[in-house]
Amino acid sequence: MKKSIAVTILILIFLVTLTSRLFLAFQTPYISYDSYDSLRQIENINEEGVPLFNDELSYGGRSHLFPPIFYYLVSFFDIFGSDFAIKVIPNLLFALIVIPIYLISFNITKDHLISLMTSFFSGFIPIFFSSVNSLSSYSLVAVLTLFVIYSLLNLNKKKHLNLSLILIVVFVFTHSSVFLVLIGLLLYLLMLKVESLETMAKEQEIILFASFLALWFNFIVFKTAFAIHGPLVIWQNIPLQILTTYFFDLNIFQSLYFLGLVPVFFGIYTIYSVMFTSKKKSLILIISLSLSVLILLWAKLLAFKVGLLFLGLFLVILSSHSIKNAYSYIKKTKVPSLANWFLAAVFLLFLVSAIIPSIYVASNSLDDVPSQSEIDAMLWIKDNTPVNSTVLARVQEGHLITFFAERKNVIDDDFLMVEDAQTRYDQVQDIFSLRLKNEVVRRLTRYNVNYIYFSGLFGSEENLYYVNDDCFNLVYDKSIKIYELTCSLR
Amino acid sequence: MKQKFPLSKTYLPIIILVTLLVLFLPIYARFSSGTPVFPSDESYYHLGIIKSISSDNFNFQESQISSFHYFMSFLVSLFGDSITWIITILLGLASTVFFFLNSKILIKDELTVLIATALFILSPIFLFVFSIFTPYSLVLFLFLLFVFAYLKKSYFSIPLLMLISITDFSFYLLSCLFIVAYYFYSSNLRFSIITFIPSVLSLLLFSFSNNFLFLSLTKATFSTFFTSFGVISGISFFYLFMALLGLFLAWSDKKYFVHILFFFLLIFSFSLFNVQGKIALNILLCFFSAILIVFLSKREWVIVTIKHFTLLLIFCGIIFSTSLQVNQLILVNPTNELFLSLDSLKITSQNQTNILSHPDYGHMINYFSNKESVFTSFSGSDAFSNVSNDILKSRDLSLFKSYLDTNSISFILITDDMRNGLVWSQEDEGILFLIKNTPDFRKTYSSDTVEIWSYDLFNDWWKEPLYE
C-alpha cells in the first residue's frame, strides 16, 4: 500500500471516529453530571484568567487541587463557542488517538494495512465511548500517552527527541496519571536489564528526568492534600461506599466486553510471544506499560474504568504484532490468498465484538446527563432563592447546584481536600432515608442547609419521609421537588 | 594505600555548619514563638522519666527505661534542664561526623561520601532523631561510633556494642545485622564473635534488672511511613525513589549485589514496623541516593540540557523534603496554647486528680501539668479507643459521670484536633454536648484551639474561669 493511500485512509478513519462520537455527543445538549465541575473551572478561566482554586460554592466553601492545563486548553477553544469547546474538544482528542496508534503500530509491524486496521480498532474500543459526553481530562491524557510512546520509539531522530521532552513536560503538568506511564517506563528499563538488552542513553535520561519532574511537581501541587489525607490521596479521599464502585478487581469477561475480543485476544498473545520468544524493544515498552496498568489495577490504585482505558490503548497496539505475525504466516502457507480473508475475519470479529458494546456503552453515557426538568428546577433555585443559601442534593447532583443554580452545595463528587468527606457522605445519604424529623433537622442545621433538592433519580427512595411535617415547605412541586427548611434545631 | 580526600578538608567544616543550622532551625523557631523546645509527645515521656528517675516513687517496672535515661538524668543533675537540648544537638553533630568517617571507609569515592553525608543531614529522619528528645539520638550516635570502631577493627567496638544492647534492642539487632553483613565482605569470623558475645551477656543482665523494651514493633502501616503524610518519624519518598534507582545502579556490582539487595530488603521490611528500622533504612537510602546523584553528575549525558534540569530537580526535591520536615517539627505539639493550658493546671492543689484527654497528649499532660493523664500514647491507645466509642461519643450522662468518678478525673482537656476527627467529627457530639449543658462541668481554660473543662469531683472552689 502506498503511503499516500494509507494517509488518506487514516484521515478517513479519524473522521469516521470523530463523526460517530460527535453524533452521539450531540444527541443531548447537556454533558454528564460530573463534567459540570470542569465547566465551572473553564468558565472561571474565561472570566478571570485562572481556575477556581478557592471555590465558595462547593461544600459551602473549599479549595481545589489539580494541574490546570486541560482546562486552559478547553477554555482556549471557547472562542469558537462553548458547545464546540465542551463537546467537540474532548471528542476530537479521543478521535485523535487513531493517529498515534497508527504510527506506533506501523513502527512495530511495518505494515500499512494492519496499522490502519489497528488504528480503526482504537477508535471504536467500547470503553472509550463511556466518555462521549464527558469533559474528561483523560481525552488529553490518552493522546499525550500515545504521542510520548511514539516519540520514545523514535528517539534517534532529533525532532522526536525534542518532541518527547515537550510532551513529557506537558503531560506532567496535565494529570497525575503520568505516574502510570512512568511506572511503566521504569519497568521497561528493568525488563531490558533482566533480558540483557541494550538501553539507549537518551531513553534513560528522558525517563529519569520525567520521573523527577513528575515527583517534584506532584509533591508541590498535592503537598497539602498529602498532609491532610495521607495515603488516601491516592484514592482521592473518596468515601468507602463510592470507592468500591471505582476500584474493583479486573474481570476477564468485563474486559472482553469493554475492550473488545480482538484487542484482548491478540494483545495477550503478543505478550506471551514477546515474553518467551521474540525480544523486541518496542513491544517490551508497550508490555511494560500494560504491566504497570495491571499492577495498579490489581493493587486497586487505579480506577477500573481509567485502567481499562489505558489497557485498551496498549492491547490494541500489541494486537497489531500478533495480527501481523498470523498474516505473514498464512502468506507463507500453501494458501496465501487466505491471508486477506484472515484480516477480513479479524475485522468482522472486531465489528461484532466491539461496535455493539460501543453503542450500548455510548447510550448509557447519554443517560448519564441531567434532564430538562432537572435543569428547570436548578434554574428555579437560581431565580427564587437567596444568593447565599445552601442546597442539599445527592452527591451526583452537587455540581448541578453550583453550576446551574449558583448556590452552595453540601457535597459533590470532588472529595480531595475535604476533611470530613466520609462523614458528610454518610450524613447526606442518611438525610434522604431517615424517618425521624428531629434528626434530619439537626443534620440539616449542621450544614446550614436552606433547601432540599429531591429528584428521586439517585438512591432507592421515592419520597422523603419527613417532609409532610411542619419545618419543610414544598416550594417547587414538579417531577423534581424542592423543600425549604423553615426551622432549625439548636 | 591510604585513600586521599582533598575536598573533605574544605567541605567538612561546611557540613558541620549545615548540621548546626539544620538542627538549630526548629529549636530556634519554637523557642522564639514561646513554644516548648522539644516537639512531640514522645519527648515528654522521656523527659518525664528523667525528671522522676531520682525520685523515690519512680516505678521502674512501668517505664521502658534504658541507659539513655540514666545518662541524661546524670547530666541533668549536673548541669540542669537546658543540657538536654545541647546534648541532643551535640549527638547530632557527632553522628554526622561519624557518618562521614564511616562513609569514607566504606565508599572510596570522595564526592559520593560528601553527598551521602549532606543527604544524611538533610534527611527528615535525621531532623526527627535530633530535634525531639529520644533515646534514638544516643543510640544512633553509638551505632555509628560502633560501626566506625568495627570497620577500624578496634576492640573498642566491644563495649560500644554492649552499650547499644542496653540502650535499644532494635538497634542492637541492627548492629548484629551489620556484623553479619560485613562478614560477607571481610570474612573475619573471629573478630565478629569476640565483639558479639559480651553484648549478649550485657543485654541479658540489663533485661533482668530493668523492664527493658525488647522490640517496639508496631502494626505495619503505609500511612506512617512517609513524612509527606504528615508523620515526623517518616522516610522521605524522594529519598526512597532515588535510593531505588541507586540500587538499580549497584546491579553492575555482580559480586555483592545479591547481598546488598538482601540486606536492603531486610531493613526495608524492618522499617515498616519500627522507627529504628526507618533510621537504619535512612542510612542506606542516603548511600544509594548519593550513588545515583554522583552517577548522574559524572555521566556523559547525550541530552545535556536535561542534565542540569534533572540535577536541579533532585536538589529541589531534597530541600523540599527537609523544609517540609522542619515546618512539621515547628508546628507539631506541644504548641504554645497547649503548653499554657497545661501550665495553668499547675496552680491547682489537686495533684491527686487525673486528666482525661486523647493519648496523643498524655505525656505532655503528665510533664507540664504535674497531674496524671488517664491515657498515654505508649500504653493507652487501645483502652482509649474503647472509652472513646462507649463513653466519649455517647450522651449518657450517668455513664460518663460514673466513669469520671471511678477514675478520679476532674479535668477534661479538649483540643481542636480532637473535635475535628481525632475523637469526634460532629459538633456537640457525645460528651461535647453534655459538658456544655450540664452544671457539673465548667470551662476553666479556653483559647483558640484548647479547652479545659473541670468536673465537680470534690471541688466547690472552681467558681470562676482561670483564663478566658
PDB file of N, CA, C and O in Angstrom, chain A residues 161 165 186 189-190 193-194 201-202 204-206 208-209 211-213 215-216 219-220 223 226-227 230-231 234 419 423 427 442 446, chain B residues 222-223 228-230 237-238 241-242 245 248 251 292 296 299-303 306 309-310 313-314 316-317 320 324 395 420 425-427:
ATOM      1  N   LEU A 161      13.169  13.591  19.639  1.00  0.00           N
ATOM      2  CA  LEU A 161      13.775  13.799  20.956  1.00  0.00           C
ATOM      3  C   LEU A 161      13.197  15.053  21.603  1.00  0.00           C
ATOM      4  O   LEU A 161      12.748  15.026  22.763  1.00  0.00           O
ATOM      5  N   LEU A 165      10.473  15.406  24.865  1.00  0.00           N
ATOM      6  CA  LEU A 165      10.705  16.248  26.044  1.00  0.00           C
ATOM      7  C   LEU A 165       9.533  17.200  26.291  1.00  0.00           C
ATOM      8  O   LEU A 165       9.042  17.317  27.416  1.00  0.00           O
ATOM      9  N   LEU A 186       9.759   2.809  33.875  1.00  0.00           N
ATOM     10  CA  LEU A 186      10.796   2.270  34.780  1.00  0.00           C
ATOM     11  C   LEU A 186      10.808   0.741  34.720  1.00  0.00           C
ATOM     12  O   LEU A 186      11.869   0.112  34.752  1.00  0.00           O
ATOM     13  N   LEU A 189      12.778  -0.226  31.693  1.00  0.00           N
ATOM     14  CA  LEU A 189      14.238  -0.249  31.910  1.00  0.00           C
ATOM     15  C   LEU A 189      14.649  -1.516  32.656  1.00  0.00           C
ATOM     16  O   LEU A 189      15.658  -2.146  32.344  1.00  0.00           O
ATOM     17  N   LEU A 190      13.826  -1.887  33.641  1.00  0.00           N
ATOM     18  CA  LEU A 190      14.112  -3.090  34.429  1.00  0.00           C
ATOM     19  C   LEU A 190      14.047  -4.338  33.551  1.00  0.00           C
ATOM     20  O   LEU A 190      14.918  -5.219  33.630  1.00  0.00           O
ATOM     21  N   LYS A 193      16.994  -4.667  31.366  1.00  0.00           N
ATOM     22  CA  LYS A 193      18.153  -5.115  32.157  1.00  0.00           C
ATOM     23  C   LYS A 193      18.063  -6.633  32.381  1.00  0.00           C
ATOM     24  O   LYS A 193      19.051  -7.351  32.224  1.00  0.00           O
ATOM     25  N   VAL A 194      16.861  -7.087  32.744  1.00  0.00           N
ATOM     26  CA  VAL A 194      16.665  -8.520  33.007  1.00  0.00           C
ATOM     27  C   VAL A 194      16.919  -9.331  31.738  1.00  0.00           C
ATOM     28  O   VAL A 194      17.533 -10.394  31.769  1.00  0.00           O
ATOM     29  N   ALA A 201      20.956   5.549  25.867  1.00  0.00           N
ATOM     30  CA  ALA A 201      21.236   6.566  26.892  1.00  0.00           C
ATOM     31  C   ALA A 201      20.144   7.628  26.912  1.00  0.00           C
ATOM     32  O   ALA A 201      19.722   8.084  27.973  1.00  0.00           O
ATOM     33  N   LYS A 202      19.662   7.972  25.720  1.00  0.00           N
ATOM     34  CA  LYS A 202      18.613   9.001  25.635  1.00  0.00           C
ATOM     35  C   LYS A 202      17.355   8.559  26.369  1.00  0.00           C
ATOM     36  O   LYS A 202      16.707   9.363  27.042  1.00  0.00           O
ATOM     37  N   GLN A 204      17.112   6.441  28.889  1.00  0.00           N
ATOM     38  CA  GLN A 204      17.361   6.515  30.336  1.00  0.00           C
ATOM     39  C   GLN A 204      17.246   7.946  30.837  1.00  0.00           C
ATOM     40  O   GLN A 204      16.623   8.214  31.860  1.00  0.00           O
ATOM     41  N   GLU A 205      17.872   8.842  30.090  1.00  0.00           N
ATOM     42  CA  GLU A 205      17.901  10.237  30.535  1.00  0.00           C
ATOM     43  C   GLU A 205      16.510  10.849  30.567  1.00  0.00           C
ATOM     44  O   GLU A 205      16.139  11.520  31.532  1.00  0.00           O
ATOM     45  N   ILE A 206      15.746  10.590  29.520  1.00  0.00           N
ATOM     46  CA  ILE A 206      14.397  11.158  29.463  1.00  0.00           C
ATOM     47  C   ILE A 206      13.517  10.556  30.569  1.00  0.00           C
ATOM     48  O   ILE A 206      12.769  11.271  31.237  1.00  0.00           O
ATOM     49  N   LEU A 208      14.481   9.296  33.451  1.00  0.00           N
ATOM     50  CA  LEU A 208      14.922   9.830  34.753  1.00  0.00           C
ATOM     51  C   LEU A 208      14.415  11.257  34.956  1.00  0.00           C
ATOM     52  O   LEU A 208      13.871  11.596  36.004  1.00  0.00           O
ATOM     53  N   PHE A 209      14.599  12.062  33.933  1.00  0.00           N
ATOM     54  CA  PHE A 209      14.164  13.460  34.021  1.00  0.00           C
ATOM     55  C   PHE A 209      12.663  13.530  34.289  1.00  0.00           C
ATOM     56  O   PHE A 209      12.202  14.255  35.185  1.00  0.00           O
ATOM     57  N   SER A 211      10.722  11.295  35.580  1.00  0.00           N
ATOM     58  CA  SER A 211      10.367  10.764  36.904  1.00  0.00           C
ATOM     59  C   SER A 211      10.575  11.827  37.978  1.00  0.00           C
ATOM     60  O   SER A 211       9.702  12.048  38.824  1.00  0.00           O
ATOM     61  N   PHE A 212      11.722  12.491  37.949  1.00  0.00           N
ATOM     62  CA  PHE A 212      11.996  13.501  38.974  1.00  0.00           C
ATOM     63  C   PHE A 212      11.075  14.709  38.826  1.00  0.00           C
ATOM     64  O   PHE A 212      10.604  15.255  39.821  1.00  0.00           O
ATOM     65  N   LEU A 213      10.805  15.073  37.586  1.00  0.00           N
ATOM     66  CA  LEU A 213       9.911  16.216  37.358  1.00  0.00           C
ATOM     67  C   LEU A 213       8.510  15.900  37.889  1.00  0.00           C
ATOM     68  O   LEU A 213       7.896  16.724  38.579  1.00  0.00           O
ATOM     69  N   LEU A 215       7.605  13.647  40.135  1.00  0.00           N
ATOM     70  CA  LEU A 215       7.605  13.533  41.604  1.00  0.00           C
ATOM     71  C   LEU A 215       7.572  14.912  42.244  1.00  0.00           C
ATOM     72  O   LEU A 215       6.754  15.195  43.119  1.00  0.00           O
ATOM     73  N   TRP A 216       8.484  15.739  41.796  1.00  0.00           N
ATOM     74  CA  TRP A 216       8.628  17.077  42.380  1.00  0.00           C
ATOM     75  C   TRP A 216       7.351  17.896  42.174  1.00  0.00           C
ATOM     76  O   TRP A 216       6.821  18.471  43.118  1.00  0.00           O
ATOM     77  N   PHE A 219       4.378  16.546  44.234  1.00  0.00           N
ATOM     78  CA  PHE A 219       4.531  16.816  45.678  1.00  0.00           C
ATOM     79  C   PHE A 219       4.226  18.277  45.988  1.00  0.00           C
ATOM     80  O   PHE A 219       3.637  18.581  47.017  1.00  0.00           O
ATOM     81  N   ILE A 220       4.637  19.150  45.075  1.00  0.00           N
ATOM     82  CA  ILE A 220       4.356  20.578  45.281  1.00  0.00           C
ATOM     83  C   ILE A 220       2.843  20.822  45.214  1.00  0.00           C
ATOM     84  O   ILE A 220       2.263  21.450  46.088  1.00  0.00           O
ATOM     85  N   LYS A 223       0.913  18.740  48.082  1.00  0.00           N
ATOM     86  CA  LYS A 223       1.545  18.755  49.412  1.00  0.00           C
ATOM     87  C   LYS A 223       0.500  18.838  50.529  1.00  0.00           C
ATOM     88  O   LYS A 223       0.513  18.027  51.469  1.00  0.00           O
ATOM     89  N   PHE A 226      -1.640  15.686  50.805  1.00  0.00           N
ATOM     90  CA  PHE A 226      -0.911  14.579  51.444  1.00  0.00           C
ATOM     91  C   PHE A 226      -0.922  14.743  52.960  1.00  0.00           C
ATOM     92  O   PHE A 226      -1.112  13.781  53.687  1.00  0.00           O
ATOM     93  N   ALA A 227      -0.696  15.984  53.394  1.00  0.00           N
ATOM     94  CA  ALA A 227      -0.657  16.230  54.839  1.00  0.00           C
ATOM     95  C   ALA A 227      -2.029  15.999  55.477  1.00  0.00           C
ATOM     96  O   ALA A 227      -2.126  15.507  56.596  1.00  0.00           O
ATOM     97  N   GLY A 230      -3.099  11.927  53.995  1.00  0.00           N
ATOM     98  CA  GLY A 230      -2.117  10.841  53.997  1.00  0.00           C
ATOM     99  C   GLY A 230      -2.239  10.029  52.720  1.00  0.00           C
ATOM    100  O   GLY A 230      -2.522  10.583  51.648  1.00  0.00           O
ATOM    101  N   PRO A 231      -2.080   8.710  52.819  1.00  0.00           N
ATOM    102  CA  PRO A 231      -2.123   7.889  51.600  1.00  0.00           C
ATOM    103  C   PRO A 231      -3.485   7.873  50.909  1.00  0.00           C
ATOM    104  O   PRO A 231      -3.583   7.443  49.765  1.00  0.00           O
ATOM    105  N   ILE A 234      -4.163   8.966  47.216  1.00  0.00           N
ATOM    106  CA  ILE A 234      -4.095   8.080  46.053  1.00  0.00           C
ATOM    107  C   ILE A 234      -5.506   7.713  45.592  1.00  0.00           C
ATOM    108  O   ILE A 234      -5.766   7.590  44.398  1.00  0.00           O
ATOM    109  N   GLU A 419     -11.979  17.476  54.530  1.00  0.00           N
ATOM    110  CA  GLU A 419     -11.514  16.675  55.674  1.00  0.00           C
ATOM    111  C   GLU A 419     -12.568  15.696  56.174  1.00  0.00           C
ATOM    112  O   GLU A 419     -12.248  14.610  56.611  1.00  0.00           O
ATOM    113  N   THR A 423     -17.809  11.438  56.561  1.00  0.00           N
ATOM    114  CA  THR A 423     -18.925  11.785  57.450  1.00  0.00           C
ATOM    115  C   THR A 423     -20.021  12.490  56.667  1.00  0.00           C
ATOM    116  O   THR A 423     -21.200  12.171  56.796  1.00  0.00           O
ATOM    117  N   GLN A 427     -23.804  11.239  56.136  1.00  0.00           N
ATOM    118  CA  GLN A 427     -24.910  12.038  56.660  1.00  0.00           C
ATOM    119  C   GLN A 427     -25.866  12.457  55.556  1.00  0.00           C
ATOM    120  O   GLN A 427     -27.085  12.435  55.743  1.00  0.00           O
ATOM    121  N   ARG A 442     -31.598  18.333  62.632  1.00  0.00           N
ATOM    122  CA  ARG A 442     -30.311  18.533  63.308  1.00  0.00           C
ATOM    123  C   ARG A 442     -29.160  18.489  62.287  1.00  0.00           C
ATOM    124  O   ARG A 442     -28.275  19.328  62.290  1.00  0.00           O
ATOM    125  N   ARG A 446     -26.743  21.521  60.862  1.00  0.00           N
ATOM    126  CA  ARG A 446     -25.282  21.425  60.951  1.00  0.00           C
ATOM    127  C   ARG A 446     -24.607  21.929  59.673  1.00  0.00           C
ATOM    128  O   ARG A 446     -23.562  22.566  59.710  1.00  0.00           O
TER     129      ARG A 446
ATOM    130  N   PHE B 222       1.159   1.854  56.064  1.00  0.00           N
ATOM    131  CA  PHE B 222       1.698   2.677  54.998  1.00  0.00           C
ATOM    132  C   PHE B 222       1.564   4.160  55.362  1.00  0.00           C
ATOM    133  O   PHE B 222       2.389   4.981  54.999  1.00  0.00           O
ATOM    134  N   SER B 223       0.504   4.466  56.143  1.00  0.00           N
ATOM    135  CA  SER B 223       0.206   5.881  56.423  1.00  0.00           C
ATOM    136  C   SER B 223       1.231   6.519  57.349  1.00  0.00           C
ATOM    137  O   SER B 223       1.290   7.738  57.453  1.00  0.00           O
ATOM    138  N   SER B 228       5.740  12.866  53.996  1.00  0.00           N
ATOM    139  CA  SER B 228       4.752  13.661  53.245  1.00  0.00           C
ATOM    140  C   SER B 228       3.331  13.396  53.726  1.00  0.00           C
ATOM    141  O   SER B 228       2.426  14.161  53.435  1.00  0.00           O
ATOM    142  N   PHE B 229       3.134  12.313  54.471  1.00  0.00           N
ATOM    143  CA  PHE B 229       1.808  12.032  55.024  1.00  0.00           C
ATOM    144  C   PHE B 229       1.621  12.700  56.393  1.00  0.00           C
ATOM    145  O   PHE B 229       0.697  12.362  57.130  1.00  0.00           O
ATOM    146  N   GLY B 230       2.520  13.607  56.736  1.00  0.00           N
ATOM    147  CA  GLY B 230       2.389  14.347  57.984  1.00  0.00           C
ATOM    148  C   GLY B 230       2.953  13.623  59.189  1.00  0.00           C
ATOM    149  O   GLY B 230       2.619  13.955  60.320  1.00  0.00           O
ATOM    150  N   PHE B 237       9.853  10.193  50.687  1.00  0.00           N
ATOM    151  CA  PHE B 237       9.565   9.389  49.486  1.00  0.00           C
ATOM    152  C   PHE B 237      10.604   9.672  48.402  1.00  0.00           C
ATOM    153  O   PHE B 237      11.009   8.777  47.664  1.00  0.00           O
ATOM    154  N   PHE B 238      11.044  10.911  48.344  1.00  0.00           N
ATOM    155  CA  PHE B 238      12.024  11.313  47.342  1.00  0.00           C
ATOM    156  C   PHE B 238      13.336  10.547  47.542  1.00  0.00           C
ATOM    157  O   PHE B 238      13.959  10.097  46.582  1.00  0.00           O
ATOM    158  N   PHE B 241      12.857   6.922  46.450  1.00  0.00           N
ATOM    159  CA  PHE B 241      12.855   6.800  44.992  1.00  0.00           C
ATOM    160  C   PHE B 241      14.280   6.876  44.446  1.00  0.00           C
ATOM    161  O   PHE B 241      14.687   6.051  43.627  1.00  0.00           O
ATOM    162  N   MET B 242      15.039   7.845  44.946  1.00  0.00           N
ATOM    163  CA  MET B 242      16.433   7.987  44.475  1.00  0.00           C
ATOM    164  C   MET B 242      17.241   6.746  44.836  1.00  0.00           C
ATOM    165  O   MET B 242      18.033   6.245  44.035  1.00  0.00           O
ATOM    166  N   LEU B 245      16.648   3.804  42.594  1.00  0.00           N
ATOM    167  CA  LEU B 245      17.389   3.958  41.329  1.00  0.00           C
ATOM    168  C   LEU B 245      18.880   3.692  41.561  1.00  0.00           C
ATOM    169  O   LEU B 245      19.553   3.089  40.726  1.00  0.00           O
ATOM    170  N   PHE B 248      19.467   0.114  41.720  1.00  0.00           N
ATOM    171  CA  PHE B 248      19.444  -0.403  40.353  1.00  0.00           C
ATOM    172  C   PHE B 248      20.836  -0.275  39.720  1.00  0.00           C
ATOM    173  O   PHE B 248      21.291  -1.155  39.002  1.00  0.00           O
ATOM    174  N   TRP B 251      23.494  -2.839  40.578  1.00  0.00           N
ATOM    175  CA  TRP B 251      23.327  -4.119  39.892  1.00  0.00           C
ATOM    176  C   TRP B 251      24.621  -4.524  39.168  1.00  0.00           C
ATOM    177  O   TRP B 251      24.961  -5.699  39.051  1.00  0.00           O
ATOM    178  N   LEU B 292      23.447   7.462  43.163  1.00  0.00           N
ATOM    179  CA  LEU B 292      22.686   7.906  41.993  1.00  0.00           C
ATOM    180  C   LEU B 292      23.090   9.322  41.573  1.00  0.00           C
ATOM    181  O   LEU B 292      23.342   9.568  40.386  1.00  0.00           O
ATOM    182  N   LEU B 296      24.691  10.417  38.086  1.00  0.00           N
ATOM    183  CA  LEU B 296      24.046  11.356  37.162  1.00  0.00           C
ATOM    184  C   LEU B 296      24.935  12.553  36.849  1.00  0.00           C
ATOM    185  O   LEU B 296      24.962  13.047  35.722  1.00  0.00           O
ATOM    186  N   ARG B 299      28.044  11.201  34.680  1.00  0.00           N
ATOM    187  CA  ARG B 299      27.709  10.548  33.430  1.00  0.00           C
ATOM    188  C   ARG B 299      27.787  11.550  32.266  1.00  0.00           C
ATOM    189  O   ARG B 299      27.475  12.728  32.423  1.00  0.00           O
ATOM    190  N   GLU B 300      28.193  11.037  31.117  1.00  0.00           N
ATOM    191  CA  GLU B 300      28.205  11.903  29.936  1.00  0.00           C
ATOM    192  C   GLU B 300      26.828  11.865  29.305  1.00  0.00           C
ATOM    193  O   GLU B 300      26.448  10.899  28.649  1.00  0.00           O
ATOM    194  N   TRP B 301      26.092  12.927  29.518  1.00  0.00           N
ATOM    195  CA  TRP B 301      24.701  12.959  29.046  1.00  0.00           C
ATOM    196  C   TRP B 301      24.649  13.195  27.546  1.00  0.00           C
ATOM    197  O   TRP B 301      25.394  14.035  27.033  1.00  0.00           O
ATOM    198  N   VAL B 302      23.749  12.471  26.905  1.00  0.00           N
ATOM    199  CA  VAL B 302      23.551  12.710  25.473  1.00  0.00           C
ATOM    200  C   VAL B 302      22.748  14.007  25.299  1.00  0.00           C
ATOM    201  O   VAL B 302      23.035  14.820  24.441  1.00  0.00           O
ATOM    202  N   ILE B 303      21.750  14.155  26.190  1.00  0.00           N
ATOM    203  CA  ILE B 303      20.947  15.389  26.138  1.00  0.00           C
ATOM    204  C   ILE B 303      21.412  16.267  27.308  1.00  0.00           C
ATOM    205  O   ILE B 303      20.944  16.111  28.441  1.00  0.00           O
ATOM    206  N   ILE B 306      18.981  18.497  29.698  1.00  0.00           N
ATOM    207  CA  ILE B 306      18.169  17.940  30.790  1.00  0.00           C
ATOM    208  C   ILE B 306      19.032  17.446  31.958  1.00  0.00           C
ATOM    209  O   ILE B 306      18.509  17.167  33.026  1.00  0.00           O
ATOM    210  N   PHE B 309      18.716  20.210  34.448  1.00  0.00           N
ATOM    211  CA  PHE B 309      17.343  20.231  34.970  1.00  0.00           C
ATOM    212  C   PHE B 309      17.125  19.083  35.962  1.00  0.00           C
ATOM    213  O   PHE B 309      16.528  19.267  37.018  1.00  0.00           O
ATOM    214  N   THR B 310      17.632  17.916  35.588  1.00  0.00           N
ATOM    215  CA  THR B 310      17.432  16.742  36.447  1.00  0.00           C
ATOM    216  C   THR B 310      18.130  16.950  37.792  1.00  0.00           C
ATOM    217  O   THR B 310      17.536  16.697  38.852  1.00  0.00           O
ATOM    218  N   LEU B 313      16.233  19.414  39.806  1.00  0.00           N
ATOM    219  CA  LEU B 313      15.013  18.811  40.375  1.00  0.00           C
ATOM    220  C   LEU B 313      15.341  17.971  41.608  1.00  0.00           C
ATOM    221  O   LEU B 313      14.616  17.982  42.599  1.00  0.00           O
ATOM    222  N   ILE B 314      16.461  17.248  41.516  1.00  0.00           N
ATOM    223  CA  ILE B 314      16.876  16.429  42.663  1.00  0.00           C
ATOM    224  C   ILE B 314      17.184  17.340  43.857  1.00  0.00           C
ATOM    225  O   ILE B 314      16.732  17.088  44.979  1.00  0.00           O
ATOM    226  N   CYS B 316      16.056  20.333  44.406  1.00  0.00           N
ATOM    227  CA  CYS B 316      14.790  20.906  44.899  1.00  0.00           C
ATOM    228  C   CYS B 316      14.020  19.876  45.727  1.00  0.00           C
ATOM    229  O   CYS B 316      13.438  20.203  46.763  1.00  0.00           O
ATOM    230  N   GLY B 317      14.019  18.646  45.242  1.00  0.00           N
ATOM    231  CA  GLY B 317      13.300  17.575  45.954  1.00  0.00           C
ATOM    232  C   GLY B 317      13.865  17.339  47.345  1.00  0.00           C
ATOM    233  O   GLY B 317      13.111  17.158  48.314  1.00  0.00           O
ATOM    234  N   PHE B 320      13.076  20.319  49.496  1.00  0.00           N
ATOM    235  CA  PHE B 320      11.636  20.290  49.761  1.00  0.00           C
ATOM    236  C   PHE B 320      11.325  19.331  50.919  1.00  0.00           C
ATOM    237  O   PHE B 320      10.566  19.664  51.833  1.00  0.00           O
ATOM    238  N   LEU B 324       9.915  20.649  54.520  1.00  0.00           N
ATOM    239  CA  LEU B 324       8.621  20.103  54.963  1.00  0.00           C
ATOM    240  C   LEU B 324       8.745  19.557  56.388  1.00  0.00           C
ATOM    241  O   LEU B 324       7.895  19.787  57.245  1.00  0.00           O
ATOM    242  N   ARG B 395     -24.046  10.139  74.760  1.00  0.00           N
ATOM    243  CA  ARG B 395     -24.614  11.252  75.526  1.00  0.00           C
ATOM    244  C   ARG B 395     -25.250  10.752  76.821  1.00  0.00           C
ATOM    245  O   ARG B 395     -26.190  11.349  77.333  1.00  0.00           O
ATOM    246  N   ASN B 420     -12.071  17.720  65.641  1.00  0.00           N
ATOM    247  CA  ASN B 420     -12.130  17.553  64.178  1.00  0.00           C
ATOM    248  C   ASN B 420     -11.565  16.216  63.709  1.00  0.00           C
ATOM    249  O   ASN B 420     -10.711  16.165  62.840  1.00  0.00           O
ATOM    250  N   SER B 425     -16.321  13.911  65.324  1.00  0.00           N
ATOM    251  CA  SER B 425     -16.330  14.510  63.990  1.00  0.00           C
ATOM    252  C   SER B 425     -17.513  15.441  63.801  1.00  0.00           C
ATOM    253  O   SER B 425     -17.648  16.059  62.759  1.00  0.00           O
ATOM    254  N   GLN B 426     -18.383  15.509  64.807  1.00  0.00           N
ATOM    255  CA  GLN B 426     -19.540  16.390  64.659  1.00  0.00           C
ATOM    256  C   GLN B 426     -19.602  17.377  65.827  1.00  0.00           C
ATOM    257  O   GLN B 426     -19.150  17.069  66.933  1.00  0.00           O
ATOM    258  N   GLU B 427     -20.204  18.481  65.550  1.00  0.00           N
ATOM    259  CA  GLU B 427     -20.379  19.482  66.588  1.00  0.00           C
ATOM    260  C   GLU B 427     -21.308  18.920  67.660  1.00  0.00           C
ATOM    261  O   GLU B 427     -22.312  18.259  67.349  1.00  0.00           O
TER     262      GLU B 427
END
